[in-house]
mmCIF file of C-alpha atoms and ligand atoms in Angstrom:
data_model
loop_
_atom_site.group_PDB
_atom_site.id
_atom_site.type_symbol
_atom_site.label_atom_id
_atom_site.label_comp_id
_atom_site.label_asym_id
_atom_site.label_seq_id
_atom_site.Cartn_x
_atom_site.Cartn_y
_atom_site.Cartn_z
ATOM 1 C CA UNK A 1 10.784 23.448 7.069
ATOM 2 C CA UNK A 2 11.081 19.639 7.647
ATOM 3 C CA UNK A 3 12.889 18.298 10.641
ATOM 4 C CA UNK A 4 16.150 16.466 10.018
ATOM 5 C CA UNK A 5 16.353 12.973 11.365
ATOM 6 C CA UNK A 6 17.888 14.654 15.042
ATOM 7 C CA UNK A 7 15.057 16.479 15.761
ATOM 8 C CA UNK A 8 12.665 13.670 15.007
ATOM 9 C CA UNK A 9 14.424 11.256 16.806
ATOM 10 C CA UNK A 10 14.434 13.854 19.492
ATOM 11 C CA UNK A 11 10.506 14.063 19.571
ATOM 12 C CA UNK A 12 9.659 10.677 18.240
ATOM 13 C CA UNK A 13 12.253 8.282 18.715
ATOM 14 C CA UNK A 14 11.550 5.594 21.301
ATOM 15 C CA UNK A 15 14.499 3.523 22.748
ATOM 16 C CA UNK A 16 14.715 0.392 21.482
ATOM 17 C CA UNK A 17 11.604 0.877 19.413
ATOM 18 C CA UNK A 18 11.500 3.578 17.449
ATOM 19 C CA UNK A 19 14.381 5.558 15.341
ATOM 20 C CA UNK A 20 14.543 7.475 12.526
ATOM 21 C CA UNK A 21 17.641 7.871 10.290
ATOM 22 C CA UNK A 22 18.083 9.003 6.845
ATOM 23 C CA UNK A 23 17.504 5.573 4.657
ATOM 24 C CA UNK A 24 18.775 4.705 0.780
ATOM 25 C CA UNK A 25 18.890 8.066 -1.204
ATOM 26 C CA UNK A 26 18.936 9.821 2.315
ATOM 27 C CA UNK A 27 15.547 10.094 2.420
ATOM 28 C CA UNK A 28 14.737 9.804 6.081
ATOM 29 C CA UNK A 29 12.736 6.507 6.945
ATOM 30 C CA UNK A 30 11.799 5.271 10.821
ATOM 31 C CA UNK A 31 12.708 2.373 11.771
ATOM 32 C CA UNK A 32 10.393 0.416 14.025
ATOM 33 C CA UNK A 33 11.472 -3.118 15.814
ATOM 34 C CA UNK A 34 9.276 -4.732 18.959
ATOM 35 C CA UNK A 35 9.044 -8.142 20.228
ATOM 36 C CA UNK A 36 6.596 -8.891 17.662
ATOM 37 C CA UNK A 37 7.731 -7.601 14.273
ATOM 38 C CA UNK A 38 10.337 -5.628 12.203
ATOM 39 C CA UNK A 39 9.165 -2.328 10.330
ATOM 40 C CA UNK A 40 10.241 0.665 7.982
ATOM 41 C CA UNK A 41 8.445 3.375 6.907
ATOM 42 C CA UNK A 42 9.690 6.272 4.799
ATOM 43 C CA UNK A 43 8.531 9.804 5.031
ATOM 44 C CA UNK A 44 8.219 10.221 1.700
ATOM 45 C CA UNK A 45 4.871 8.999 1.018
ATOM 46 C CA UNK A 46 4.064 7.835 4.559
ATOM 47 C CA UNK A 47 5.049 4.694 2.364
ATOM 48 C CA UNK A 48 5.732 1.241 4.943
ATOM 49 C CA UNK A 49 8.603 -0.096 2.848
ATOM 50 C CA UNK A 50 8.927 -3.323 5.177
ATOM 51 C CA UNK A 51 7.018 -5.198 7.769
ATOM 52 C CA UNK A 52 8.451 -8.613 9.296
ATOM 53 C CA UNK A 53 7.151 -10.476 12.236
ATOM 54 C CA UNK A 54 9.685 -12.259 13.982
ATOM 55 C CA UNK A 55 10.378 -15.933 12.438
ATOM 56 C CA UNK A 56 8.506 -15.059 9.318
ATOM 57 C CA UNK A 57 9.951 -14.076 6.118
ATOM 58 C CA UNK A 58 9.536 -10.267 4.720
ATOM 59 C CA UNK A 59 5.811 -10.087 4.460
ATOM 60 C CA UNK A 60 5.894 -6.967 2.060
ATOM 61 C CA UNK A 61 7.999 -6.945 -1.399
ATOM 62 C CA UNK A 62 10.694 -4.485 -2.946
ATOM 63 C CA UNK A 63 11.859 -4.468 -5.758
ATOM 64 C CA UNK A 64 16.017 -4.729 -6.014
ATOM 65 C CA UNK A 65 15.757 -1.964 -8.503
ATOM 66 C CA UNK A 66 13.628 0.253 -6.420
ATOM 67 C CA UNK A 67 14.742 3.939 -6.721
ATOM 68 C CA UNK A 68 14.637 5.833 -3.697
ATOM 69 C CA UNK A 69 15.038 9.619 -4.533
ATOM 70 C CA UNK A 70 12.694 12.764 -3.948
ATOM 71 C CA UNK A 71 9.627 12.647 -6.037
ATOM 72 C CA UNK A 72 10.494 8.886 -7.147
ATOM 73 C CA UNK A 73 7.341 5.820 -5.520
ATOM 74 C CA UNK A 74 9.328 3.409 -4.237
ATOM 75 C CA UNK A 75 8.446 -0.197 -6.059
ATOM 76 C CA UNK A 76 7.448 -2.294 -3.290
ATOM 77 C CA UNK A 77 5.680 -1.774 -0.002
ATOM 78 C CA UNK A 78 2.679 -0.051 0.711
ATOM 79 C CA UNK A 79 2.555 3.023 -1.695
ATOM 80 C CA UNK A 80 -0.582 5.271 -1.024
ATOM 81 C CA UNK A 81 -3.110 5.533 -4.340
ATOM 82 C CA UNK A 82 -4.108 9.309 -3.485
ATOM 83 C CA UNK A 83 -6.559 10.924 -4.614
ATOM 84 C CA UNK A 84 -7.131 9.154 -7.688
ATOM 85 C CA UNK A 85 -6.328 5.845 -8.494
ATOM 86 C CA UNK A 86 -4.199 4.596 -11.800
ATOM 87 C CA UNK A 87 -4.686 7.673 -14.411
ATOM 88 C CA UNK A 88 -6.211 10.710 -13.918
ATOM 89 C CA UNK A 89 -9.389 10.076 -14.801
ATOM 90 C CA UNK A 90 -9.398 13.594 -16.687
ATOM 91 C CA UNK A 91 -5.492 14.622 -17.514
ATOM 92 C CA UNK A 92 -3.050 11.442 -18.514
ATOM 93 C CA UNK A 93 -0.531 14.208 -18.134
ATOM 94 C CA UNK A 94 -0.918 14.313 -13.981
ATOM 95 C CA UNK A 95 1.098 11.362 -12.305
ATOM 96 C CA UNK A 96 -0.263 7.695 -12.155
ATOM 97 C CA UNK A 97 -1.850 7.131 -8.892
ATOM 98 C CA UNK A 98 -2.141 10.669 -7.686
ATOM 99 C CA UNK A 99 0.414 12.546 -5.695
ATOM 100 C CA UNK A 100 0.953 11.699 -1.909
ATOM 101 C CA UNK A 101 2.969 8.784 -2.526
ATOM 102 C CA UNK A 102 5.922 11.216 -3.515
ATOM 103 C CA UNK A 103 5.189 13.926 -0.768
ATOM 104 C CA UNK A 104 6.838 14.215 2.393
ATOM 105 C CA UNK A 105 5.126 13.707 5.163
ATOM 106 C CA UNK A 106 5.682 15.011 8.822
ATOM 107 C CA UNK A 107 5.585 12.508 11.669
ATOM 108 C CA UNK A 108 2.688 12.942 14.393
ATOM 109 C CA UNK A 109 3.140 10.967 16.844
ATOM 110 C CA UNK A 110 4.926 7.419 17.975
ATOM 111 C CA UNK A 111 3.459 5.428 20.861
ATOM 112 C CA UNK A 112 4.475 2.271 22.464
ATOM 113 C CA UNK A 113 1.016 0.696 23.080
ATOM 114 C CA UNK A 114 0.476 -1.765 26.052
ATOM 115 C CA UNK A 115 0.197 -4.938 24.216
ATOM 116 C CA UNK A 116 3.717 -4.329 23.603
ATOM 117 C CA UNK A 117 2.841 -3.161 19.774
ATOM 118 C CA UNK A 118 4.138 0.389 18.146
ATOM 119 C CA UNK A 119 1.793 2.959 16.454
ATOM 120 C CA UNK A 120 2.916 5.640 14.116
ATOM 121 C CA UNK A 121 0.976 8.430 13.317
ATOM 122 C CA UNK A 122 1.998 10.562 9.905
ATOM 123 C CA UNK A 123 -0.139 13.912 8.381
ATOM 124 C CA UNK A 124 -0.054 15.197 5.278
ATOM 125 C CA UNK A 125 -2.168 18.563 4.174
ATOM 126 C CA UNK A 126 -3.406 19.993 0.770
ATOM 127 C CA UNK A 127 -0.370 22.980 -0.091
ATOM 128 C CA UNK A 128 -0.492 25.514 -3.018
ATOM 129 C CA UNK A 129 1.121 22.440 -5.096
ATOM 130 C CA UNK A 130 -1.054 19.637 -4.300
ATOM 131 C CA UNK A 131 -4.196 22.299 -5.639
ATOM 132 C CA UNK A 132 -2.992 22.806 -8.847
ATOM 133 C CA UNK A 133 -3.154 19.187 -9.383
ATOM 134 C CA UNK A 134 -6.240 19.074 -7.363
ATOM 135 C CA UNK A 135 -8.335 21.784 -6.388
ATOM 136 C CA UNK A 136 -9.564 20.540 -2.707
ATOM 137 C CA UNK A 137 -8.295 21.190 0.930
ATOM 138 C CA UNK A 138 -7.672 18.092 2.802
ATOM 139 C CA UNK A 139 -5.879 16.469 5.595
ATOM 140 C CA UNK A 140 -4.716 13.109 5.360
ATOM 141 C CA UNK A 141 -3.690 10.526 8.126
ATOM 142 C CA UNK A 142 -1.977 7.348 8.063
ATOM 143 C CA UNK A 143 -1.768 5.178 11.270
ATOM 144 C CA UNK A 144 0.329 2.007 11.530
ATOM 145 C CA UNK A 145 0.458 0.020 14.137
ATOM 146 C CA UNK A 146 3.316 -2.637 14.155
ATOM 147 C CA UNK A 147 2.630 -5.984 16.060
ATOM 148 C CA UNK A 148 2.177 -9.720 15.145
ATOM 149 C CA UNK A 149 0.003 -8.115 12.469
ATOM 150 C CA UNK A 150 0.485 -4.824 10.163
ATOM 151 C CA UNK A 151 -2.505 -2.282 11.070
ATOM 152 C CA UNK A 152 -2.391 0.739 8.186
ATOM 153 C CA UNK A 153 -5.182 3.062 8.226
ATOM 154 C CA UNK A 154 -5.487 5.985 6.059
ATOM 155 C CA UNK A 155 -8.044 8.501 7.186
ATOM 156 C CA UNK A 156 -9.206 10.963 4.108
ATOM 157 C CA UNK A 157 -10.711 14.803 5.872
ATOM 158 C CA UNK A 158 -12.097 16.951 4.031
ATOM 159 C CA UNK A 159 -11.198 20.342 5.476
ATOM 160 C CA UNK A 160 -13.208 22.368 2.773
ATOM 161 C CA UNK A 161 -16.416 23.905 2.187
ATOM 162 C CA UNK A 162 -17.434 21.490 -0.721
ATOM 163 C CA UNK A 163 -17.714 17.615 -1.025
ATOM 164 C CA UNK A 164 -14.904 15.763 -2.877
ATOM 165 C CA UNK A 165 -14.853 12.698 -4.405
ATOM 166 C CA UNK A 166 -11.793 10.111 -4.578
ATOM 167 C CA UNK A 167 -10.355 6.627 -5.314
ATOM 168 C CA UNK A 168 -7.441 5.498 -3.813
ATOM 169 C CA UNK A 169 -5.676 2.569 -2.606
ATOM 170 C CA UNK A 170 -3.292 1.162 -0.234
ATOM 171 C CA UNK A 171 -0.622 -0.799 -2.847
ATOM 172 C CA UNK A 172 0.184 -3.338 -1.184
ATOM 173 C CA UNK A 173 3.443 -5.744 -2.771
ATOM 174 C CA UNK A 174 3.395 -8.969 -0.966
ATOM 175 C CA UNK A 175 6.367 -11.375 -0.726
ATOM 176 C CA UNK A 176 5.306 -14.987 -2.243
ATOM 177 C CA UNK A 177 8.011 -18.347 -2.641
ATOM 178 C CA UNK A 178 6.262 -18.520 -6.722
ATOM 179 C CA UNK A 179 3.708 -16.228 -7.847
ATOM 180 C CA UNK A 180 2.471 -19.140 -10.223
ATOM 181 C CA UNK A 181 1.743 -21.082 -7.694
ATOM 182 C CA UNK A 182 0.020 -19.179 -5.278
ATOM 183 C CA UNK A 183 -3.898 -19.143 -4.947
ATOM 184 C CA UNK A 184 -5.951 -15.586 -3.933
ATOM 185 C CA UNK A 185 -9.396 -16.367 -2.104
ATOM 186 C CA UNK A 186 -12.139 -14.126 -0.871
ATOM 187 C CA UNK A 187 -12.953 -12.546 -4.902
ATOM 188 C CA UNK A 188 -14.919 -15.506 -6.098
ATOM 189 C CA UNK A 189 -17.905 -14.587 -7.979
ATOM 190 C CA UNK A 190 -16.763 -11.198 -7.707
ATOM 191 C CA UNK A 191 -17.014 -9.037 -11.130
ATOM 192 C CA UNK A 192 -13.696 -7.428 -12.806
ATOM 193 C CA UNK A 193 -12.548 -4.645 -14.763
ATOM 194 C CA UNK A 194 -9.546 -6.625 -17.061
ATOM 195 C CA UNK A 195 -6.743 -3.555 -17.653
ATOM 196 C CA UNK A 196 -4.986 -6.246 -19.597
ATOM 197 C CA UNK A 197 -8.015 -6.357 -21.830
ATOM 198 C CA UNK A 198 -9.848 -2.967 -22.146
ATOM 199 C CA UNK A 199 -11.224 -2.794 -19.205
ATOM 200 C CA UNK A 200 -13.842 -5.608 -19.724
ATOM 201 C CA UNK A 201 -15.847 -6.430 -17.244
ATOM 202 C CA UNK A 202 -15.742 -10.659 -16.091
ATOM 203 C CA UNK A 203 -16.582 -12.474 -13.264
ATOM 204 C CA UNK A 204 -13.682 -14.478 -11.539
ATOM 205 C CA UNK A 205 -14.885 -17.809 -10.964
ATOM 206 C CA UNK A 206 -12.807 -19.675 -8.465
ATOM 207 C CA UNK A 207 -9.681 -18.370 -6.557
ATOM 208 C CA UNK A 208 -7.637 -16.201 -8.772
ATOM 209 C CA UNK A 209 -4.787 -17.731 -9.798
ATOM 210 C CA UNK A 210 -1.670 -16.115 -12.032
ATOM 211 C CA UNK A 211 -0.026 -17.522 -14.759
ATOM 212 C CA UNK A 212 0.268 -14.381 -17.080
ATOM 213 C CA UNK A 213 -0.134 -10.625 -16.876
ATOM 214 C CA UNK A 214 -2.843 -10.374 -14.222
ATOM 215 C CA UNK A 215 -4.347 -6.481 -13.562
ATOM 216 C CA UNK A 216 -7.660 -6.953 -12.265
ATOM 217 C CA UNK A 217 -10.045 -4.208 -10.097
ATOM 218 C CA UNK A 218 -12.682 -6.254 -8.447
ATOM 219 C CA UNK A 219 -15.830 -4.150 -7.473
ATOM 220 C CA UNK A 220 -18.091 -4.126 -4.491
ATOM 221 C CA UNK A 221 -16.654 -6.131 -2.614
ATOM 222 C CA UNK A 222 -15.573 -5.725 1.114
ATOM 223 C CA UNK A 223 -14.074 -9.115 1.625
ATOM 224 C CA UNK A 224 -10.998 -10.350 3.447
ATOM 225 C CA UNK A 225 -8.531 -11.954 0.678
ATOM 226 C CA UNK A 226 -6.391 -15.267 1.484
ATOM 227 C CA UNK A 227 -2.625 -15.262 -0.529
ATOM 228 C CA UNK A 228 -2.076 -18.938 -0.151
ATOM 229 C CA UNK A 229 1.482 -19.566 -0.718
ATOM 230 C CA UNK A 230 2.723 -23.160 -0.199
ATOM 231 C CA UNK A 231 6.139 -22.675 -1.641
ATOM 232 C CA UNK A 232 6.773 -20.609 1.529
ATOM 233 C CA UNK A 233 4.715 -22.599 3.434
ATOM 234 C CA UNK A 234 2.186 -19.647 4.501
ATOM 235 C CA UNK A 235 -0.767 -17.740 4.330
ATOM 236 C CA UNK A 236 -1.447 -13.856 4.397
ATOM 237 C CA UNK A 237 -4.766 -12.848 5.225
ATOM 238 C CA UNK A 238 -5.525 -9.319 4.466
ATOM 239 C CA UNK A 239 -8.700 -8.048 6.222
ATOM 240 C CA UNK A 240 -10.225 -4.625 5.279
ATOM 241 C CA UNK A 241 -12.894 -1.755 6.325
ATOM 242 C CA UNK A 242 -14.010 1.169 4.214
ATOM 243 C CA UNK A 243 -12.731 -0.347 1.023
ATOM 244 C CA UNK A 244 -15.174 -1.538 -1.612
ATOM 245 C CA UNK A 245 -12.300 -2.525 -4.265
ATOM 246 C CA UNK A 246 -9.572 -5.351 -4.269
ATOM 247 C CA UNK A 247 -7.191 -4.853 -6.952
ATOM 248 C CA UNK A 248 -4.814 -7.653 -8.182
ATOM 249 C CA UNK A 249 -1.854 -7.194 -9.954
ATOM 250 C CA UNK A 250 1.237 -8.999 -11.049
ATOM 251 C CA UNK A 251 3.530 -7.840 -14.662
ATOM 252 C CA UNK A 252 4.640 -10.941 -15.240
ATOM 253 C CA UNK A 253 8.004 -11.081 -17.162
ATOM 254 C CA UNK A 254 7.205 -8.827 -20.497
ATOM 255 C CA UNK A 255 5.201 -5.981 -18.337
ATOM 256 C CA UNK A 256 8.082 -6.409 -15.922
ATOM 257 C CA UNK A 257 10.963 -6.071 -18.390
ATOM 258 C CA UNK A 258 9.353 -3.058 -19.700
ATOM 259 C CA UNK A 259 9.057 -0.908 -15.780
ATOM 260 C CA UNK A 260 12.882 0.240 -15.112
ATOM 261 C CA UNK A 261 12.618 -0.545 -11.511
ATOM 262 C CA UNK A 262 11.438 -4.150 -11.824
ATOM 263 C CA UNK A 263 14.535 -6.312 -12.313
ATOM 264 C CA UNK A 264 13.692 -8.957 -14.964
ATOM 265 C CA UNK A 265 12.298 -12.207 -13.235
ATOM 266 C CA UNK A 266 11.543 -10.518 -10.251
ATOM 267 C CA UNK A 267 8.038 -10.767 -10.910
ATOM 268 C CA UNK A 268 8.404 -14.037 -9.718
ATOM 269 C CA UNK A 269 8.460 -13.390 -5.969
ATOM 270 C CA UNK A 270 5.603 -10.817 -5.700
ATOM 271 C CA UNK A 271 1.922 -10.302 -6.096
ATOM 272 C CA UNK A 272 0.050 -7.197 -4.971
ATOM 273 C CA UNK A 273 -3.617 -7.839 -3.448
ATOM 274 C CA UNK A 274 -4.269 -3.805 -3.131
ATOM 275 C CA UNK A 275 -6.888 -2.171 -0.829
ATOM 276 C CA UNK A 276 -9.208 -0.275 -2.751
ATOM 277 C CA UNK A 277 -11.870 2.276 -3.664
ATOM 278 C CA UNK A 278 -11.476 2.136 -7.529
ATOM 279 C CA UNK A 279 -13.001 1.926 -10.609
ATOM 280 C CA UNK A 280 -16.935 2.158 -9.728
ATOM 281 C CA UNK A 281 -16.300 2.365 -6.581
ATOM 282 C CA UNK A 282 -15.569 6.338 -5.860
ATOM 283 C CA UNK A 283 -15.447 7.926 -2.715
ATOM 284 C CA UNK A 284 -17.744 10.726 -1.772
ATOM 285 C CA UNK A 285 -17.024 13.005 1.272
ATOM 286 C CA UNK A 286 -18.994 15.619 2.510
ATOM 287 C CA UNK A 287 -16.872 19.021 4.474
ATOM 288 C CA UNK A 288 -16.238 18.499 7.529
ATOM 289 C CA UNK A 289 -16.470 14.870 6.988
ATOM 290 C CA UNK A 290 -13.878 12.148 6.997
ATOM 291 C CA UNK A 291 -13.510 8.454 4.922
ATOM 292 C CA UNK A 292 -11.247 6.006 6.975
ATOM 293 C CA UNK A 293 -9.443 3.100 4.496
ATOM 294 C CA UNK A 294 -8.129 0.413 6.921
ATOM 295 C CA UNK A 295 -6.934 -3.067 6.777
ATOM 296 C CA UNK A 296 -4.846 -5.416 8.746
ATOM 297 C CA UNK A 297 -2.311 -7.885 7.403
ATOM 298 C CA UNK A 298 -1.340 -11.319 9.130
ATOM 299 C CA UNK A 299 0.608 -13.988 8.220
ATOM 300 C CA UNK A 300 0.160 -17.734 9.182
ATOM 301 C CA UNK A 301 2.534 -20.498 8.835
ATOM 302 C CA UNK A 302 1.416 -23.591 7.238
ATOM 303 C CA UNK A 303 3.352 -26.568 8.791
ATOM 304 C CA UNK A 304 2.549 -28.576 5.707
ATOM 305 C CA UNK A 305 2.581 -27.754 2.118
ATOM 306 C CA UNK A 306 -1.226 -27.910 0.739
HETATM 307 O O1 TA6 B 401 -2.511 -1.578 -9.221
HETATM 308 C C1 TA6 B 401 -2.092 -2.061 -10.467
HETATM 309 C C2 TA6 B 401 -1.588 -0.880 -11.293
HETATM 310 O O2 TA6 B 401 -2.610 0.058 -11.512
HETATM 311 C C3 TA6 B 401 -0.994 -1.424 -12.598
HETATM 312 O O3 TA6 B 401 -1.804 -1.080 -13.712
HETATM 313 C C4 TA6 B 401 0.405 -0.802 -12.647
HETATM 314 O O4 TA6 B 401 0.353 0.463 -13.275
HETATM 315 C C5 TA6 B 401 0.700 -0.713 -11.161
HETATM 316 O O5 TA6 B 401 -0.510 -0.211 -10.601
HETATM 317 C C6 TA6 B 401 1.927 0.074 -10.783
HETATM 318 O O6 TA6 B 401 1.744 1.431 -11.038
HETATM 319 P P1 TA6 B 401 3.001 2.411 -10.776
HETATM 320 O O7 TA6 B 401 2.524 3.775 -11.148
HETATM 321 O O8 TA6 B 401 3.367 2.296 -9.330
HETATM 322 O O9 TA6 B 401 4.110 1.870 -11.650
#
């Protein structure tokens, strides 16, 4: 039986750093706030709703018609693609983007680190339910460390006796001023699967830029993407390890009209720049082994518009 938010702020809560409570559609969130940054994570899904450093603007996006209720991914944050990414890649009828995003997990552990930082530790384990849907044992961890920069690191075991294979990816929503005129570097000359055209493969020549529906999965690539954002006057850097996809994705307005928790012109004031394994790019572990999908987001003020 889960702990109600008492008993985990008995065991986890830190004063004046960490606290859980029971969020929007009670579901019980913790609430993390040091001298470098503001952050909230909800149990359901492990899923960091919002991470702030201090003088910045909300680095991370939600949507004003996110639903928060059991079973429901919240649009916005940092949903966790687990263990398959997008469809099922043999049953449409299991749910889009796997199934941890909508579990509850239990928290670990909460430490205030000595550089003045927080980490959270969260678990989640394979259960009679999660094997009908997918017949491996596993243990899943997320880490987060909250400081100047947002440190998420998901950490796939395989606690079986056979290997399984995965995709997956950290969703990441980012916060931009105008989505049309922001610029994405670190994919060029990267090749592309187009969802908004069959899947075609293309090579992106230049920094991506969005002016329509954009749903790209870039392959084999391991590099550190640049959101460059001069209506807001910043840049967000997103560094990764153990992640050989980026995927980009933005609705734009008819896409957007069409998803019920998307508010129309929303679409405006987001992009997601997703941490991947996807598409050709499948994950492999061996029992007893382990596959650790990290990255760490910054954000840098620009003092002039470029
Ligand atoms: O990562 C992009 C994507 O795969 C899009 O195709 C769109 O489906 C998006 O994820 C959101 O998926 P969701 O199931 O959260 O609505």
């Amino acid at each position: 039986m889960a702990l109600n938010v008492d008993e985990l702020n008995e065991r986890f809560g830190i004063a004046g750093q960490v606290h859980l409570v029971n969020g929007p559609g009670d579901l019980p969130q913790i609430q993390i706030e040091n001298m470098h940054a503001r952050a909230v994570i909800a149990l359901q899904g492990a899923h960091v709703i919002t991470f702030q450093p201090h003088h910045h603007q909300p680095v991370l996006w939600v949507s004003e018609r996110a639903i928060y209720a059991p079973g429901k991914a919240i649009r916005g944050g940092i949903p966790i693609c687990w263990p398959w990414f997008g469809q099922h890649p043999g049953d449409p009828s299991k749910p889009m983007h796997g199934f941890v995003r909508t579990q509850r997990w239990t928290v670990e552990q909460t430490t205030a680190l000595a550089d003045r930082t927080t980490r959270i530790e969260l678990g989640f384990t394979d259960s009679p339910e999660t094997r009908r849907l997918w017949p491996f044992p596993f243990r899943l961890q997320l880490n987060v460390t909250v400081g100047q920069s947002l440190d998420v690191e998901l950490v796939a075991q395989n606690t079986g006796s056979a290997a399984f294979s995965y995709t997956g990816a950290l969703h990441n929503y980012f916060t931009v001023g105008d989505v049309s005129g922001v610029t994405i570097s670190g994919l060029e000359d990267t090749a592309y699967l187009d969802k908004t055209d069959e899947f075609k493969r293309n090579m992106q020549n230049g920094p991506v830029t969005i002016s329509s529906e954009t749903d790209r999965v870039y392959l084999d690539t391991t590099n550190s993407c640049t959101i460059e954002d001069p209506q807001l006057r910043r840049q967000i850097v997103i560094a990764k390890h153990g992640s050989r996809t980026t995927v980009v994705w933005n609705p734009w307005q008819e896409k957007a009209r069409a998803i019920a928790d998307f508010s129309p012109n929303e679409y405006t004031a987001m992009v997601c720049v997703e941490t991947a394994n996807a598409g050709d790019d499948i994950v492999t572990v061996a029992p007893g082994e382990e596959q650790r999908l990290h990255e760490n987001i910054s954000v840098m003020s620009r003092k002039t518009a470029r």
